[in-house]
Structure formats: structure tokens, C-alpha cells
Coordinates of C-alpha atoms in Angstrom, one line a residue:
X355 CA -83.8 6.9 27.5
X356 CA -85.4 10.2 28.5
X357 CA -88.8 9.0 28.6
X358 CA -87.4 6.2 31.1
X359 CA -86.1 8.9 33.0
X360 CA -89.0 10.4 33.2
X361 CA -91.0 7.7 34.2
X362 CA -88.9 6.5 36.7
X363 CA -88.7 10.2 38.3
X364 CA -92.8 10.0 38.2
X365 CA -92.7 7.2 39.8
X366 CA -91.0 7.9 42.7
X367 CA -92.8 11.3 43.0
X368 CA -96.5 9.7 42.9
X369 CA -95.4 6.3 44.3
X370 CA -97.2 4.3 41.7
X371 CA -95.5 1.0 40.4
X372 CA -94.2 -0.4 37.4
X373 CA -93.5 -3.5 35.9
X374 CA -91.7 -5.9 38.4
X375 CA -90.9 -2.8 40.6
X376 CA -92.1 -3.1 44.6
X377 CA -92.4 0.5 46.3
X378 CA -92.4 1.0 49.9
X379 CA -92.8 4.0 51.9
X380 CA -89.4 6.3 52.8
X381 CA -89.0 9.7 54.8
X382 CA -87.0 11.9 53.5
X383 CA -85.7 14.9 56.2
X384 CA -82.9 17.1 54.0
X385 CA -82.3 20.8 55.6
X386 CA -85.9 21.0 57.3
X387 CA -87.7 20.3 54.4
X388 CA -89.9 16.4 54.8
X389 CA -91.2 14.7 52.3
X390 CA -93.1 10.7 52.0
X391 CA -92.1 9.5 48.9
X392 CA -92.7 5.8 47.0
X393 CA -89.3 4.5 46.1
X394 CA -88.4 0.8 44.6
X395 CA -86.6 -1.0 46.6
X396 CA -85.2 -3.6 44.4
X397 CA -84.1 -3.8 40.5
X398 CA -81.5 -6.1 38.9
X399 CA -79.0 -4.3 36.2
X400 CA -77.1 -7.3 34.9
X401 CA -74.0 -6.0 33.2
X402 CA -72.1 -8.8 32.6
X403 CA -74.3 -11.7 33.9
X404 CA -72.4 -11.9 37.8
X405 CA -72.7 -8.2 38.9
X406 CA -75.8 -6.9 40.2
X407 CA -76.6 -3.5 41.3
X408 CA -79.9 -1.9 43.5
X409 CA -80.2 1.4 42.6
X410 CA -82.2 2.2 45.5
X411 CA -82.3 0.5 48.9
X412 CA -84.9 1.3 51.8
X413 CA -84.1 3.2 54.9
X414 CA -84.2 0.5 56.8
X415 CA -81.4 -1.3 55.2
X416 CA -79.3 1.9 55.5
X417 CA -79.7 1.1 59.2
X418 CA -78.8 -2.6 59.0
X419 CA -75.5 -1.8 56.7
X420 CA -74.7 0.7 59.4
X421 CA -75.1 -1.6 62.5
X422 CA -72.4 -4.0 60.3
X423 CA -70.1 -1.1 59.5
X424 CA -71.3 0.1 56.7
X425 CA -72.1 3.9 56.2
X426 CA -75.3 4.8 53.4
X427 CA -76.0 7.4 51.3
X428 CA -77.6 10.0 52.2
X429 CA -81.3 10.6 51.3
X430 CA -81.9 12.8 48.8
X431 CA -85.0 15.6 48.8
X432 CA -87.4 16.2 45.8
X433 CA -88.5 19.8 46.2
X434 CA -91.2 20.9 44.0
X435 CA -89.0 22.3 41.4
X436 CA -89.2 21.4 37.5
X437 CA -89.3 18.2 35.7
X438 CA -85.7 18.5 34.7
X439 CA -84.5 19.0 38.5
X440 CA -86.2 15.8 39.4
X441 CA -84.7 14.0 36.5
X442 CA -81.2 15.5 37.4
X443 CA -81.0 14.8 41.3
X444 CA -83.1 11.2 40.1
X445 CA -80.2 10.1 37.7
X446 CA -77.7 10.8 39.9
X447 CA -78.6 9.2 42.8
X448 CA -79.5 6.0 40.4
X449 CA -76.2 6.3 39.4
X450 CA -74.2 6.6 42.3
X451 CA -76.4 3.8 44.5
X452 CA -75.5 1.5 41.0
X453 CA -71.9 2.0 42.0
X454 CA -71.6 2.3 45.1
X455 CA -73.7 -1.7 45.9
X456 CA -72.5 -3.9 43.6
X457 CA -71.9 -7.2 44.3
X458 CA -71.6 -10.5 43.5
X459 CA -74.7 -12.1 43.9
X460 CA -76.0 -16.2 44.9
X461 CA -74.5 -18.8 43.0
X462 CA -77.5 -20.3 40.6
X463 CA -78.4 -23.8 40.2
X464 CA -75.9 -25.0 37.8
X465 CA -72.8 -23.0 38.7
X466 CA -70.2 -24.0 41.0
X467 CA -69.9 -23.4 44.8
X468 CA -69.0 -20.6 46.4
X469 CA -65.8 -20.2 48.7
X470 CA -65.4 -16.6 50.0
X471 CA -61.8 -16.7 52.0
X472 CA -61.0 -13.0 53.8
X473 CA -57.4 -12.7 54.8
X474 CA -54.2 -13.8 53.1
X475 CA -52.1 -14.7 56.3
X476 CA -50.7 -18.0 56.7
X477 CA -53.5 -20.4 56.9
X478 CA -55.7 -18.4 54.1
X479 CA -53.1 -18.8 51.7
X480 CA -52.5 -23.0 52.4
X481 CA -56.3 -23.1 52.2
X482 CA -56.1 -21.3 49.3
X483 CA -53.2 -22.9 47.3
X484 CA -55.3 -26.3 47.9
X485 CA -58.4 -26.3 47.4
X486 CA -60.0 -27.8 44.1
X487 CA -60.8 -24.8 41.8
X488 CA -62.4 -27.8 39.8
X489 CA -65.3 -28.1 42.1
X490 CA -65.2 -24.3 43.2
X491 CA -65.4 -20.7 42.5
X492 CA -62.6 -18.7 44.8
X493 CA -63.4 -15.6 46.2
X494 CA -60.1 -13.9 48.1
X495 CA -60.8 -10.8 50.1
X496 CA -58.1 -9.1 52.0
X497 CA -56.5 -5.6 52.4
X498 CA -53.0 -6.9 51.2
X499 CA -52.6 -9.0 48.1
X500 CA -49.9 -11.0 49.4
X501 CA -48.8 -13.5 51.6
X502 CA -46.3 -12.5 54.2
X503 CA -43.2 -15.0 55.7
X504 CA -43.2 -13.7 58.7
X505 CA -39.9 -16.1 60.1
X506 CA -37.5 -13.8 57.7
X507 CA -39.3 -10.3 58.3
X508 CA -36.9 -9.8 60.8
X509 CA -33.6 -9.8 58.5
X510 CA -35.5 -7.7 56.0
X511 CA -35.2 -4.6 58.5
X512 CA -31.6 -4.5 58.7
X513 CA -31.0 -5.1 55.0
X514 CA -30.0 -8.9 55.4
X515 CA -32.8 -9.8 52.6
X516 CA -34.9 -7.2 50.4
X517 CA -38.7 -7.3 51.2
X518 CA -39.5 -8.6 47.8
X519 CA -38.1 -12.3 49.5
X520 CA -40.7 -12.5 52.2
X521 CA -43.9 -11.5 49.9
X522 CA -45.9 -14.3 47.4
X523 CA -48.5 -12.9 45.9
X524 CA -51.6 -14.8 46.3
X525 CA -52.3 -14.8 42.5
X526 CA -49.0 -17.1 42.9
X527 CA -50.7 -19.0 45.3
X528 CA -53.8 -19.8 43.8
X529 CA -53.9 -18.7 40.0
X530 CA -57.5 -19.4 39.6
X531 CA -57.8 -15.9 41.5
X532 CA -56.3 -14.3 38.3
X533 CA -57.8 -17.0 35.6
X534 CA -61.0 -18.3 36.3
X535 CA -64.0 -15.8 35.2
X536 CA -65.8 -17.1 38.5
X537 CA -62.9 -16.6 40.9
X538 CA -61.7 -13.0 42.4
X539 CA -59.3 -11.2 44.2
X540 CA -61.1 -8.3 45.8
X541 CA -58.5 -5.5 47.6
X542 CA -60.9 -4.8 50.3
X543 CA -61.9 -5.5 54.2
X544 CA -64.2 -6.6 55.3
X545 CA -66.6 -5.2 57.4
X546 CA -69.9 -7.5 58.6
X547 CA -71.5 -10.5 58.1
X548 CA -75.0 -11.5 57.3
X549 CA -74.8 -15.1 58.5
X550 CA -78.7 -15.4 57.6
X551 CA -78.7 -14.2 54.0
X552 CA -75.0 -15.9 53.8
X553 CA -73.7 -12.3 52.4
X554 CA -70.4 -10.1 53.4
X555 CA -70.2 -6.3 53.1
X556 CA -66.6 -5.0 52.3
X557 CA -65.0 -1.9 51.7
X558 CA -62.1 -1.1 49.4
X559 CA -58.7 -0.4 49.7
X560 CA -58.5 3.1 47.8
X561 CA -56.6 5.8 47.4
X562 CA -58.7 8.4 46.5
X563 CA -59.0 7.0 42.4
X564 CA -62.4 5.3 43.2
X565 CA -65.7 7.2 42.1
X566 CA -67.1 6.5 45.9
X567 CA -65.3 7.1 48.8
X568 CA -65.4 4.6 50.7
X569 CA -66.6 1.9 47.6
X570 CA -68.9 -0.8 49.3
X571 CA -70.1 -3.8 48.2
X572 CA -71.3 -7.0 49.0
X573 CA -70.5 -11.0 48.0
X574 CA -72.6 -13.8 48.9
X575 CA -71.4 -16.9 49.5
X576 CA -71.8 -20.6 50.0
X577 CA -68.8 -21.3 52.5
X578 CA -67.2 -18.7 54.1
X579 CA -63.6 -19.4 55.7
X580 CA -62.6 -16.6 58.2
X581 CA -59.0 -15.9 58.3
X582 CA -58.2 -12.1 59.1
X583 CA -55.6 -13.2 61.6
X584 CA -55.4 -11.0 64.6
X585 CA -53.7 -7.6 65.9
X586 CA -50.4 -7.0 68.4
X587 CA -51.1 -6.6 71.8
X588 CA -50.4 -3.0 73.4
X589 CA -52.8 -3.7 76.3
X590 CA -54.1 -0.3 76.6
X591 CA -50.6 1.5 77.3
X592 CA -50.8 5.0 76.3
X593 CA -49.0 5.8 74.1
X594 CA -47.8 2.3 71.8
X595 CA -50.0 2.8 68.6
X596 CA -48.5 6.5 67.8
X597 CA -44.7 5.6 69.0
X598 CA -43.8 2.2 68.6
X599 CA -43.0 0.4 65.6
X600 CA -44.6 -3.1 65.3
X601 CA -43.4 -6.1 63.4
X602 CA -46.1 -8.0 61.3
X603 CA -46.5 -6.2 58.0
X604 CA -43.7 -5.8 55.1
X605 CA -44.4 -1.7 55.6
X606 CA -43.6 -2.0 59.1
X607 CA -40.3 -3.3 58.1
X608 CA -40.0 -0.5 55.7
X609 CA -40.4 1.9 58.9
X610 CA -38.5 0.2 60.9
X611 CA -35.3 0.6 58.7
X612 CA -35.7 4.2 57.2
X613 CA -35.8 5.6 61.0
X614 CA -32.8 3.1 61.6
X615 CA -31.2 3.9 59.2
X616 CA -32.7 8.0 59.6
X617 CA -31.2 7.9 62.5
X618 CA -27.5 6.5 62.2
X619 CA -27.2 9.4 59.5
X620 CA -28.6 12.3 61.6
X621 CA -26.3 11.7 64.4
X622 CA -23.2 12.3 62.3
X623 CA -24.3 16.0 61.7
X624 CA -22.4 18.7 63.7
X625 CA -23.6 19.9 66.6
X626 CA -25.1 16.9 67.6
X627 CA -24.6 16.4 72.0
X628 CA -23.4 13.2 73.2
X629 CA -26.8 12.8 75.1
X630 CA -28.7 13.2 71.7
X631 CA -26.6 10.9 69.9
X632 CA -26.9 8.3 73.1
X633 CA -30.8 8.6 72.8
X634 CA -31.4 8.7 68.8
X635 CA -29.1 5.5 68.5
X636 CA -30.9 4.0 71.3
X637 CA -32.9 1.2 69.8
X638 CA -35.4 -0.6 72.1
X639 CA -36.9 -3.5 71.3
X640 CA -40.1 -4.9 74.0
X641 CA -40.8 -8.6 74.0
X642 CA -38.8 -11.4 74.7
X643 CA -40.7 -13.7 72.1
X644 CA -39.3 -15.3 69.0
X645 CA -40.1 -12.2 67.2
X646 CA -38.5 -9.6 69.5
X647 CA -35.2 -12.1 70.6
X648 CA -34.4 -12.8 66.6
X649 CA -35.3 -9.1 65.7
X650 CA -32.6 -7.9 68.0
X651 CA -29.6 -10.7 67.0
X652 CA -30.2 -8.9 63.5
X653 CA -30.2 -5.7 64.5
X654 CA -26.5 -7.3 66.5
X655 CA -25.3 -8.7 63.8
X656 CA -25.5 -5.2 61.5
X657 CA -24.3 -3.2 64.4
X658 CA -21.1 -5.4 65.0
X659 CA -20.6 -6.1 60.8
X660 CA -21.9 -2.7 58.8
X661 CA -22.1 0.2 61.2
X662 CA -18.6 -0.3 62.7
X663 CA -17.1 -0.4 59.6
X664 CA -19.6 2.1 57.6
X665 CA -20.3 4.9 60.7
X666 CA -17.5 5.4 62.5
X667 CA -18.1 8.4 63.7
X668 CA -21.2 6.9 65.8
X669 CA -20.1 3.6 66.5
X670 CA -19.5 4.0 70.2
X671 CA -23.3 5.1 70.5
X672 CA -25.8 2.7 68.8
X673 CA -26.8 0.5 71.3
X674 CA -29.8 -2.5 71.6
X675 CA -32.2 -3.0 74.4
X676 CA -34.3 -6.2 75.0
X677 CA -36.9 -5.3 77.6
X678 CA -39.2 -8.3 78.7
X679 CA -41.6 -9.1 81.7
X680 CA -40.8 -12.2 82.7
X681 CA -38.1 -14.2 80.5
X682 CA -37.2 -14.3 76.8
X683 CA -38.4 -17.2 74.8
X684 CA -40.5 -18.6 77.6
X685 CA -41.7 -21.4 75.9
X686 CA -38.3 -22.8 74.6
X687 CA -36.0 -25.4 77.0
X688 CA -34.4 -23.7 80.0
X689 CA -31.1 -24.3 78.4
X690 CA -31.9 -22.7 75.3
X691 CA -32.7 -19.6 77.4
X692 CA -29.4 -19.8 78.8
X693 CA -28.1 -20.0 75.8
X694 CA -29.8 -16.9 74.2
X695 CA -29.2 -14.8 77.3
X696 CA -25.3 -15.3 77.2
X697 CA -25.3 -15.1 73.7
X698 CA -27.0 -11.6 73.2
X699 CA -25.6 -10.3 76.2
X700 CA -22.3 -11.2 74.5
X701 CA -23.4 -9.8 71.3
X702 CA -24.3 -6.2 73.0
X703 CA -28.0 -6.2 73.8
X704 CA -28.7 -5.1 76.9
X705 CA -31.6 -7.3 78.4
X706 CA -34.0 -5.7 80.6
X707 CA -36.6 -6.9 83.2
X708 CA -39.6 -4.5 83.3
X709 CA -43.0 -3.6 82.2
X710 CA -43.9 -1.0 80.6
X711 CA -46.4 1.9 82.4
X712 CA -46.4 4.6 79.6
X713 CA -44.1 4.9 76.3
X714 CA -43.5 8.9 75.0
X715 CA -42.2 10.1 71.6
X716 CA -38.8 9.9 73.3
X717 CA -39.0 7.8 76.4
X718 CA -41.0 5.1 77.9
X719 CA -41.4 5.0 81.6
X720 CA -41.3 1.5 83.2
X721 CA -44.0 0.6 86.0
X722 CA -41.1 1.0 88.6
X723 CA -40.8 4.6 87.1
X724 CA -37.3 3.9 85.3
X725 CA -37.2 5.9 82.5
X726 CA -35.4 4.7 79.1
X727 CA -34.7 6.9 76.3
X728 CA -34.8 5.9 72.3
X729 CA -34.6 6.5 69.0
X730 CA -36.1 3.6 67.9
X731 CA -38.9 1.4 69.5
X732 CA -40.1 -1.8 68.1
X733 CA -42.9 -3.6 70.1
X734 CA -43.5 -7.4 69.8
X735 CA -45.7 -8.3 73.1
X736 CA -47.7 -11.1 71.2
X737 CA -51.4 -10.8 69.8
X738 CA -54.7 -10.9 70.3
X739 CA -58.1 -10.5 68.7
X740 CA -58.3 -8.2 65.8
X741 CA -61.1 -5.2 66.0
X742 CA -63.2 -7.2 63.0
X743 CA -63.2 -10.6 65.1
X744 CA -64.4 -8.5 68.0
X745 CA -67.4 -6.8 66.0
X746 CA -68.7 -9.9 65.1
X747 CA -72.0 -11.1 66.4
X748 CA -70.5 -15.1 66.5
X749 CA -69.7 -17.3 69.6
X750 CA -66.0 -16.2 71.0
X751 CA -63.2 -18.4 72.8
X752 CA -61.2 -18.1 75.1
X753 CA -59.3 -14.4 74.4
X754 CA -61.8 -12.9 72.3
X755 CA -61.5 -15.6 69.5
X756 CA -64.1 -16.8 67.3
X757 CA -65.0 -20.0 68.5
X758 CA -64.8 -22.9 66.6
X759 CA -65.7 -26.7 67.0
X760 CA -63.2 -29.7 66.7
X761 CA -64.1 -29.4 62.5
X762 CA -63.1 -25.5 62.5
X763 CA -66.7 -24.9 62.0
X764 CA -68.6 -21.6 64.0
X765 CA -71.3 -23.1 65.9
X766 CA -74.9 -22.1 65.4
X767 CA -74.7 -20.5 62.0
X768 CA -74.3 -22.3 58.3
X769 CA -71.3 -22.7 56.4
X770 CA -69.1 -20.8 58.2
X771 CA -65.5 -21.6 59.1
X772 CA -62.5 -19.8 60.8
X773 CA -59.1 -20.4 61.3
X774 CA -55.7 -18.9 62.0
X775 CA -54.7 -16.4 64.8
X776 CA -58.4 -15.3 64.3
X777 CA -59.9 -18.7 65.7
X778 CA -60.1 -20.4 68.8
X779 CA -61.5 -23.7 69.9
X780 CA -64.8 -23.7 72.4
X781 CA -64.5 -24.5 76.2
X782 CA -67.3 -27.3 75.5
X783 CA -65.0 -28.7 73.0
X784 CA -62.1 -29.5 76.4
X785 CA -59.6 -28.5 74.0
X786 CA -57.2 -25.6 74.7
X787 CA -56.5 -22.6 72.2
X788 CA -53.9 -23.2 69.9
X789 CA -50.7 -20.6 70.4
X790 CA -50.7 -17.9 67.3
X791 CA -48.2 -19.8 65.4
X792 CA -47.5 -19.7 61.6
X793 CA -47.5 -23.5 61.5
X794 CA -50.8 -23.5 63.5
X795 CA -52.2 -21.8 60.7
X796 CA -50.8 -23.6 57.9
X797 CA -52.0 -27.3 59.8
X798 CA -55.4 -25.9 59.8
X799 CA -55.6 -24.9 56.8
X800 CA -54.6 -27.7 55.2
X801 CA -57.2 -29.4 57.4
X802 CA -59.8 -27.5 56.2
X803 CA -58.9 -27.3 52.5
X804 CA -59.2 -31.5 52.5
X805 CA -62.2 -31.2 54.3
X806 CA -63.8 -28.7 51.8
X807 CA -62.5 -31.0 48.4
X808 CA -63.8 -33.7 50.5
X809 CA -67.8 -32.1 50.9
X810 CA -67.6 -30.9 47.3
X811 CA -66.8 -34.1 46.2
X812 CA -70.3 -35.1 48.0
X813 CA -71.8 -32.1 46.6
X814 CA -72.0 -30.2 49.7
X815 CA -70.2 -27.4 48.3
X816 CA -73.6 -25.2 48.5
X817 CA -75.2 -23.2 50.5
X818 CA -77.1 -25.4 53.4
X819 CA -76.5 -28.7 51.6
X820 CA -73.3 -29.7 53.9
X821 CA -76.2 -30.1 56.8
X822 CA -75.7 -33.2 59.0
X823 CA -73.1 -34.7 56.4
X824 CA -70.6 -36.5 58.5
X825 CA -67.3 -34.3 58.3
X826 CA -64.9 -37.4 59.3
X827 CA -61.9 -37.0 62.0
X828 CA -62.0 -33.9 64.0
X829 CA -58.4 -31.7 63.4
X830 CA -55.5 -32.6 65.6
X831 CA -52.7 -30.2 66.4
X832 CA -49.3 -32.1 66.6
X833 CA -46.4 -29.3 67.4
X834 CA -43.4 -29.8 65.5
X835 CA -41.2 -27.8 67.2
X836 CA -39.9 -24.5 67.9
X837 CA -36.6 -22.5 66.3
X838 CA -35.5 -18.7 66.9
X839 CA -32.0 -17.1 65.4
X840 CA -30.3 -15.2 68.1
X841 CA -27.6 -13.8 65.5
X842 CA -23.7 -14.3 65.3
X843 CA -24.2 -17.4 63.0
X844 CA -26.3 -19.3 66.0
X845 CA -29.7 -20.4 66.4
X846 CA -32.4 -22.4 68.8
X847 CA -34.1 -25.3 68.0
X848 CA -36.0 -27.0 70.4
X849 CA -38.0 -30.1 69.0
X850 CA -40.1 -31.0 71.9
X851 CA -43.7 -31.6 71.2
X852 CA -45.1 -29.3 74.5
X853 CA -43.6 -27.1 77.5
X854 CA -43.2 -29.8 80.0
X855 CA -41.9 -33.0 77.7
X856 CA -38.5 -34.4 76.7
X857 CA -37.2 -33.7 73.5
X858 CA -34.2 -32.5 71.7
X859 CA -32.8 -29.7 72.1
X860 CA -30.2 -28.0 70.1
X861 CA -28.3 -24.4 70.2
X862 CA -25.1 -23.2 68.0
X863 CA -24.2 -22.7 64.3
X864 CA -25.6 -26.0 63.6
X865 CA -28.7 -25.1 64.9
X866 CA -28.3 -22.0 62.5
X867 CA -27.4 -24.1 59.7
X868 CA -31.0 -26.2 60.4
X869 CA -32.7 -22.9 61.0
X870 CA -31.9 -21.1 57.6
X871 CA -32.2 -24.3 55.7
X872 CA -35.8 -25.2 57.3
X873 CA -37.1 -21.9 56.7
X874 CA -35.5 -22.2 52.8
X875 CA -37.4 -24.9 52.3
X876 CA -40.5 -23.4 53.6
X877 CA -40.6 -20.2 51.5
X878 CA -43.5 -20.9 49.3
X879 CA -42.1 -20.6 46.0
X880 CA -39.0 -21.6 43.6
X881 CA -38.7 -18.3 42.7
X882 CA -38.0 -16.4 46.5
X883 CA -36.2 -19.5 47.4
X884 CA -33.4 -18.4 45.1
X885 CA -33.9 -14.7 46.0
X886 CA -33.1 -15.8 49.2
X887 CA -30.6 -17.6 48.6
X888 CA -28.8 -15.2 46.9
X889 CA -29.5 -12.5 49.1
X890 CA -27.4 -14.4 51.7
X891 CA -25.0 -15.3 50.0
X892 CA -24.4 -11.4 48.8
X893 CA -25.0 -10.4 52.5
X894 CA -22.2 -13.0 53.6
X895 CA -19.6 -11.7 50.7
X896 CA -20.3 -7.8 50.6
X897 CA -22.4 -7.0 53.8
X898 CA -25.5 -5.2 54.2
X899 CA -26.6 -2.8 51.9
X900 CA -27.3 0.9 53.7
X901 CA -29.3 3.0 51.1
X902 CA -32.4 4.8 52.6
X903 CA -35.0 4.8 50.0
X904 CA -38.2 6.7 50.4

């Protein structure tokens, strides 16, 4: 082992070469001091057959992986010091290069396909939960290892369900990610693409327990499905990102109900003014979506049933603000808006017509310089493309989208596929992009998933070899419909298939009854189905429970 050290330290000071190591030239600039040195720029350590690691890569690689994201080491120097320092510094940097690029490398003849899938969002996981782990190895990368049901997220603020009832975990979904040798779940984001060498470079999700920090690596694949969803829209305001809650993640929830909850508590101290009371129980909600309309009915609905009967000393003060531009729930019937505007306004929100100019830790300050204090601030404007999407050097759609053909396939590179909130489809296409709906998502995934079993079956599950294979019908988008709670036991549902055409309409506790029972029946598994279930059921009986953990 010494000897090898050795060696491989000579080597790299005299820049000869050995065995089936190829040596190229690299500067080296550390404090002043240059030196040319010969370094091998590619060796293969197999340590359990799938992982390979370079222990060295050339400079100008380090300046590739940083044009996609990715930061390198740092050179090292080799002063003209003893053999042992040159061993020492040598070992190390072999390794801590051996760590910090391993990767999954190209499938081999023989071995099944490939199918990298970033994101666990709505139309990852129904890609996911289908496709045939017969014909493929699944690769899952994501930051989260969960899926989220967004329709409930709402009710999981005010204490309605626990946030255990909206999250599957995507081991759930697909269980090859957890029991086939070939197939991973990878905690990580991702942060380029190498469409040419048909490789991803992601970097983990740590909290300081990793030997690197950050830990990079790359996978290669043979299909790559894009699904990293998108990002809420602030639209430059100052001031949104460090005040405002948002609404898309189970830890925003979390957030959103210790400072509700925070703040119901610290208004009962002594000493407490009227004004500060008025303005900490203040919550203000912007966005008259689905999101932002069913968000405040809950936050109704446990004002009028828990804090009446549980704070009585604040009662009088808590108060809900709806603030939109234009009108809430734009793209339901007119009478459903109607309905929903009488109904909250009955309820006790307060709706608002305004748009925001600048939002403070206290205040936000309306274009026509109206100025409306809170406590708490939730924002639900919509959303838009995601920071990643935007990085990436592939064709965009309309909104900043990566563009996709009638198949869900990214024009002009191989074996690449998006979907979701992330993707969009082409103007050449003549097709308009879809709205960031869940059931958007979960259509095309299923879409894609049949498509994928279908070129597998064909053995064109590799790399290149789906090339001019005919893919069969294009995807169609068929809307089903559209349902929003607006609280007090009543709902929306409008079942027209676009804006401008006829369809039913409904609003009232049947439409509630139709609107818990759809989304029931939608929650992906047996087992959250009855946690939600019961979580209503003990909501309806006892009320909402008001412990502030964490």
C-alpha cells in the first residue's frame, strides 16, 4: 500500500504514466507559489460493482461542473518538501476527490434501462407508482422524500388534519426505490445537465453529517423525466421572500401555524395595547386562487369554532383578510364567485381589491399607498418557473417553461422528458400551456409512464435506441373540473370542461359533501385515507387541537 503511495505521488510529480493511467498537463497557482504538474485524469475504483469514483479530474472539468452549478476542489500545491509530505497532501486529496464524485455510472450491455426521475411532486410520483420496474432500473432524485396532497394542505395549518395525512412517502409509491439493488432514492437536487454525455450532477441534502460539504455526485442515465415542479410567484416585490409565508410545502404549514398559533397566545399577555393586539391577530392572506380562497374558509372556520370558545380574551381581535387583484377564483362560474364572496364575507373575511407595491415585517403597502397591518401573511399569487428550469440550457415555453413536444419530449436533445408545473408545450406545437394543476400533472404522468412501458417493451428503454420509433398518440388534456372549500360546511364545484363552456355548476354543503369525498378518494394510499378520515371525524366531535409544538 505504501509503495503504491509512493508511486502514485511520483507519478504525479515527474508526470510519467502508468498502467492504463492517461496524464495531462494541470497548473497549479496556491498562495503565489506555480507549479506544471502531470496528473491522471481518469481511474475506475469499483467498490461494489455500480459506484465509480475519479480521484482526480482535470482543470478543465472543474470549469464545466462550475458553469452547471457545481463548485470543485481546490487544487492542491506540491512544494518541494519531503517524500512523506507528498504522500500526505497526495492521499488526501485521492481521498476526498473519491468521495466527493461518485456516481452511478452507464448502464452496461445486459443490465436494464435507466430511468432517472428528479422531483416527487404530483406528476413524478404517478410516473413513478407506474412504471414497470420489470423492464427498468428507477432512479428518484428530489430534495423531499415525499409526495405532498396539496388539496388538504390548507386544513393542515389550522389543526383540521395532522401533516402526517397529506405526506406518502415515495418508497410507498414505488417500493422498488427501497428494494431493488438497481433502483435509488437519492435526497439531493439537482443542479445541471449534460444532455451530451446523458449525465446529471446533484448535490445533497445535508445537514452538516456528510464528510463533504456540499457532497456532489453525478448519475447517468438512459431516460431522464424532468419533474422539479415550479416556484410561487412574488414578481419582484420587495420584501415577500423574508415576510410572507407561502403555501406549497408541509414546513410551510408547520410555520404557518406556530406563528398563528404564536400569536393568539402572545396577545393574551398583559400590557398588550389594543393596536398591537389588532395588528398581531391580523392575518392576511394574498391571492384569490383556490389556494388562498380555501386557506382562508379554514382559517374562518377555527376562528368562529376554537378560538371563540378557547381565547376569549382575544376573540374580538383576530380578524382575516383576503386581498386579490382582480376577482377570487377567476376561473370558476360567475355564480360560484358570487357564491364564495357572500359566503366569506358572511364568515368574517374581509376581501380586498389591491395589489401589492411593497410588503414590511409588519405592514404591506398597497400600490394606491394603503397601508395594512399583520401578524400573519400568507401569499398564494400562483407560480412560475423554478430557478433550476431557468438554468437550464433547453428550449423554453411560453413563461419560462421547458418546452416540450405533443409526446412530453424536449426537443433537440435525446431521451429527455418533462412534465408537471415545470413543463410547457412549444408555440410550434399550436397548443396552449396547460394551467399548474395537480390533475395536470398526474394526466401527464400517467401519459408518460404508458408511453415509457410501451418503448421498453420495444427495447427502447436505452440510451439513443428510442430514435425515430413511432411514440403513438400525442397526449391530450381533457379538464375534469374544478372544486375549492370556502368553509362553514360549503364548497364549489364547477364541472365545466374550459372558462367559456356550459357545464354544471354546483355550490353548498352538498358540494362539500362531493369535495371531501373526491379528495378521500384521491389520497394515494389506504392507510392516510383512514387518517383522514378519522382526523375529521375527531375534528367534527372534539374541535381543533391547539398545542404549539416546536
Amino acid at each position: 500500500m505504501a509503495l503504491a503511495r509512493i508511486a502514485r505521488a511520483n507519478l504525479r510529480r515527474s508526470g510519467g504514466a502508468f498502467g492504463s493511467y492517461a496524464h495531462e498537463k494541470d497548473t497549479f497557482n496556491v498562495g503565489g507559489y506555480t507549479s506544471r504538474c502531470n496528473i491522471p485524469s481518469h481511474a475506475n475504483f469499483e467498490s461494489d460493482g455500480k459506484f465509480s469514483y475519479a480521484p482526480r479530474i482535470k482543470e478543465q472539468n472543474y470549469m464545466n461542473f462550475s458553469m452547471r452549478g457545481i463548485s470543485g476542489t481546490p487544487h492542491h500545491q506540491f512544494p518541494s518538501a519531503s517524500t512523506q509530505t507528498v504522500i500526505e497532501e497526495s492521499e488526501y486529496e485521492f481521498e476526498n476527490d473519491r468521495q466527493r464524485y461518485a456516481g452511478l455510472e452507464a448502464t452496461k450491455p445486459g443490465e436494464k434501462p435507466r430511468v432517472v426521475v428528479l422531483g416527487t411532486g404530483w406528476a413524478a410520483c404517478r410516473f413513478l407508482k407506474g412504471i414497470d420496474t420489470k423492464i427498468y432500473d428507477v432512479v428518484c432524485i428530489s430534495p423531499r422524500n415525499h409526495m405532498v396532497f396539496t388539496p388538504l394542505l390548507a386544513s393542515t395549518c389550522v389543526g383540521t388534519l395532522e401533516f402526517r395525512t397529506v405526506t406518502e412517502p415515495v418508497s410507498r409509491i414505488q417500493d422498488a426505490l427501497a428494494r431493488d439493488p438497481n433502483s435509488y432514492f437519492f435526497l439531493a437536487s439537482c443542479t445541471g445537465i449534460d444532455t451530451g454525455k446523458h449525465e446529471i450532477y446533484c448535490e445533497a441534502v445535508n445537514n452538516g453529517g456528510l464528510p463533504q460539504e456540499p457532497y456532489q455526485f453525478k448519475v447517468a442515465y438512459d431516460k431522464l423525466v424532468i419533474a422539479t415542479g415550479s416556484e410561487p410567484l412574488t414578481f419582484g416585490i420587495k420584501g415577500v421572500k423574508e415576510n410572507a409565508f407561502f403555501l406549497r410545502e408541509v414546513n410551510h404549514a408547520q410555520e404557518i401555524r406556530k406563528r398563528l398559533l404564536l400569536n393568539l397566545m402572545l396577545s393574551e399577555n398583559p400590557g398588550i395595547s389594543e393596536e398591537e393586539k389588532k395588528c398581531l391577530l391580523h392575518c392576511v392572506v394574498i391571492g384569490g386562487g383556490p389556494t388562498g380562497v380555501e386557506f382562508s374558509g379554514e382559517l374562518s372556520d377555527f376562528i368562529m369554532r376554537d378560538v371563540h370558545e378557547r381565547y376569549t380574551h382575544v376573540k374580538d381581535y383576530i380578524h382575516v383578510t383576503l386581498i386579490e387583484a382582480n376577482e377570487i377564483l377567476s376561473s370558476f362560474d360567475v355564480s360560484l364567485r358570487q357564491y364564495a364572496t357572500k359566503h366569506l364575507t358572511k364568515s368574517g373575511v374581509r376581501l380586498m381589491r389591491g395589489v401589492v407595491k411593497e410588503v414590511h415585517p409588519k405592514k404591506i403597502i398597497l400600490s394606491d399607498g394603503t397601508e395594512v397591518p399583520y401578524g400573519l401573511l400568507v401569499w398564494s399569487t400562483g407560480v412560475g418557473a423554478s430557478q433550476f428550469v431557468k438554468t437550464l440550457d433547453l428550449p423554453k415555453s411560453q413563461g419560462g417553461r421547458i418546452g416540450v413536444d405533443d409526446w412530453l419530449r424536449v426537443p433537440s436533445v435525446e431521451d429527455v422528458f418533462a412534465l408537471g408545473d415545470c413543463a410547457g408545450f412549444l408555440e410550434h406545437t399550436g397548443r396552449p400551456v396547460l394551467p399548474a394543476l395537480a390533475q395536470v400533472a398526474e394526466r401527464q404522468g400517467k401519459f408518460l409512464v404508458e408511453l415509457f412501458n410501451e418503448i421498453g417493451n420495444q427495447n427502447g428503454g436505452k440510451a439513443y435506441s428510442a430514435k425515430g420509433m413511432p411514440f403513438g398518440e400525442p397526449f391530450v388534456y381533457r379538464h375534469l373540473g374544478s372544486m375549492a372549500s370556502v368553509g362553514g360546511y360549503k364548497a364549489l364545484v364547477d364541472l365545466r370542461q374550459s372558462k367559456d363552456s356550459k357545464g354544471l355548476s354546483l355550490a353548498g354543503f352538498v358540494s362539500w359533501m362531493i369535495w371531501r369525498s373526491a379528495y378521500l378518494t384521491r389520497v394515494l394510499s389506504w392507510r392516510n385515507r383512514f387518517y383522514v378520515a378519522v382526523n375529521w371525524a375527531t375534528t367534527l366531535v372534539f374541535g381543533r387541537d391547539n398545542s404549539r409544538i416546536g
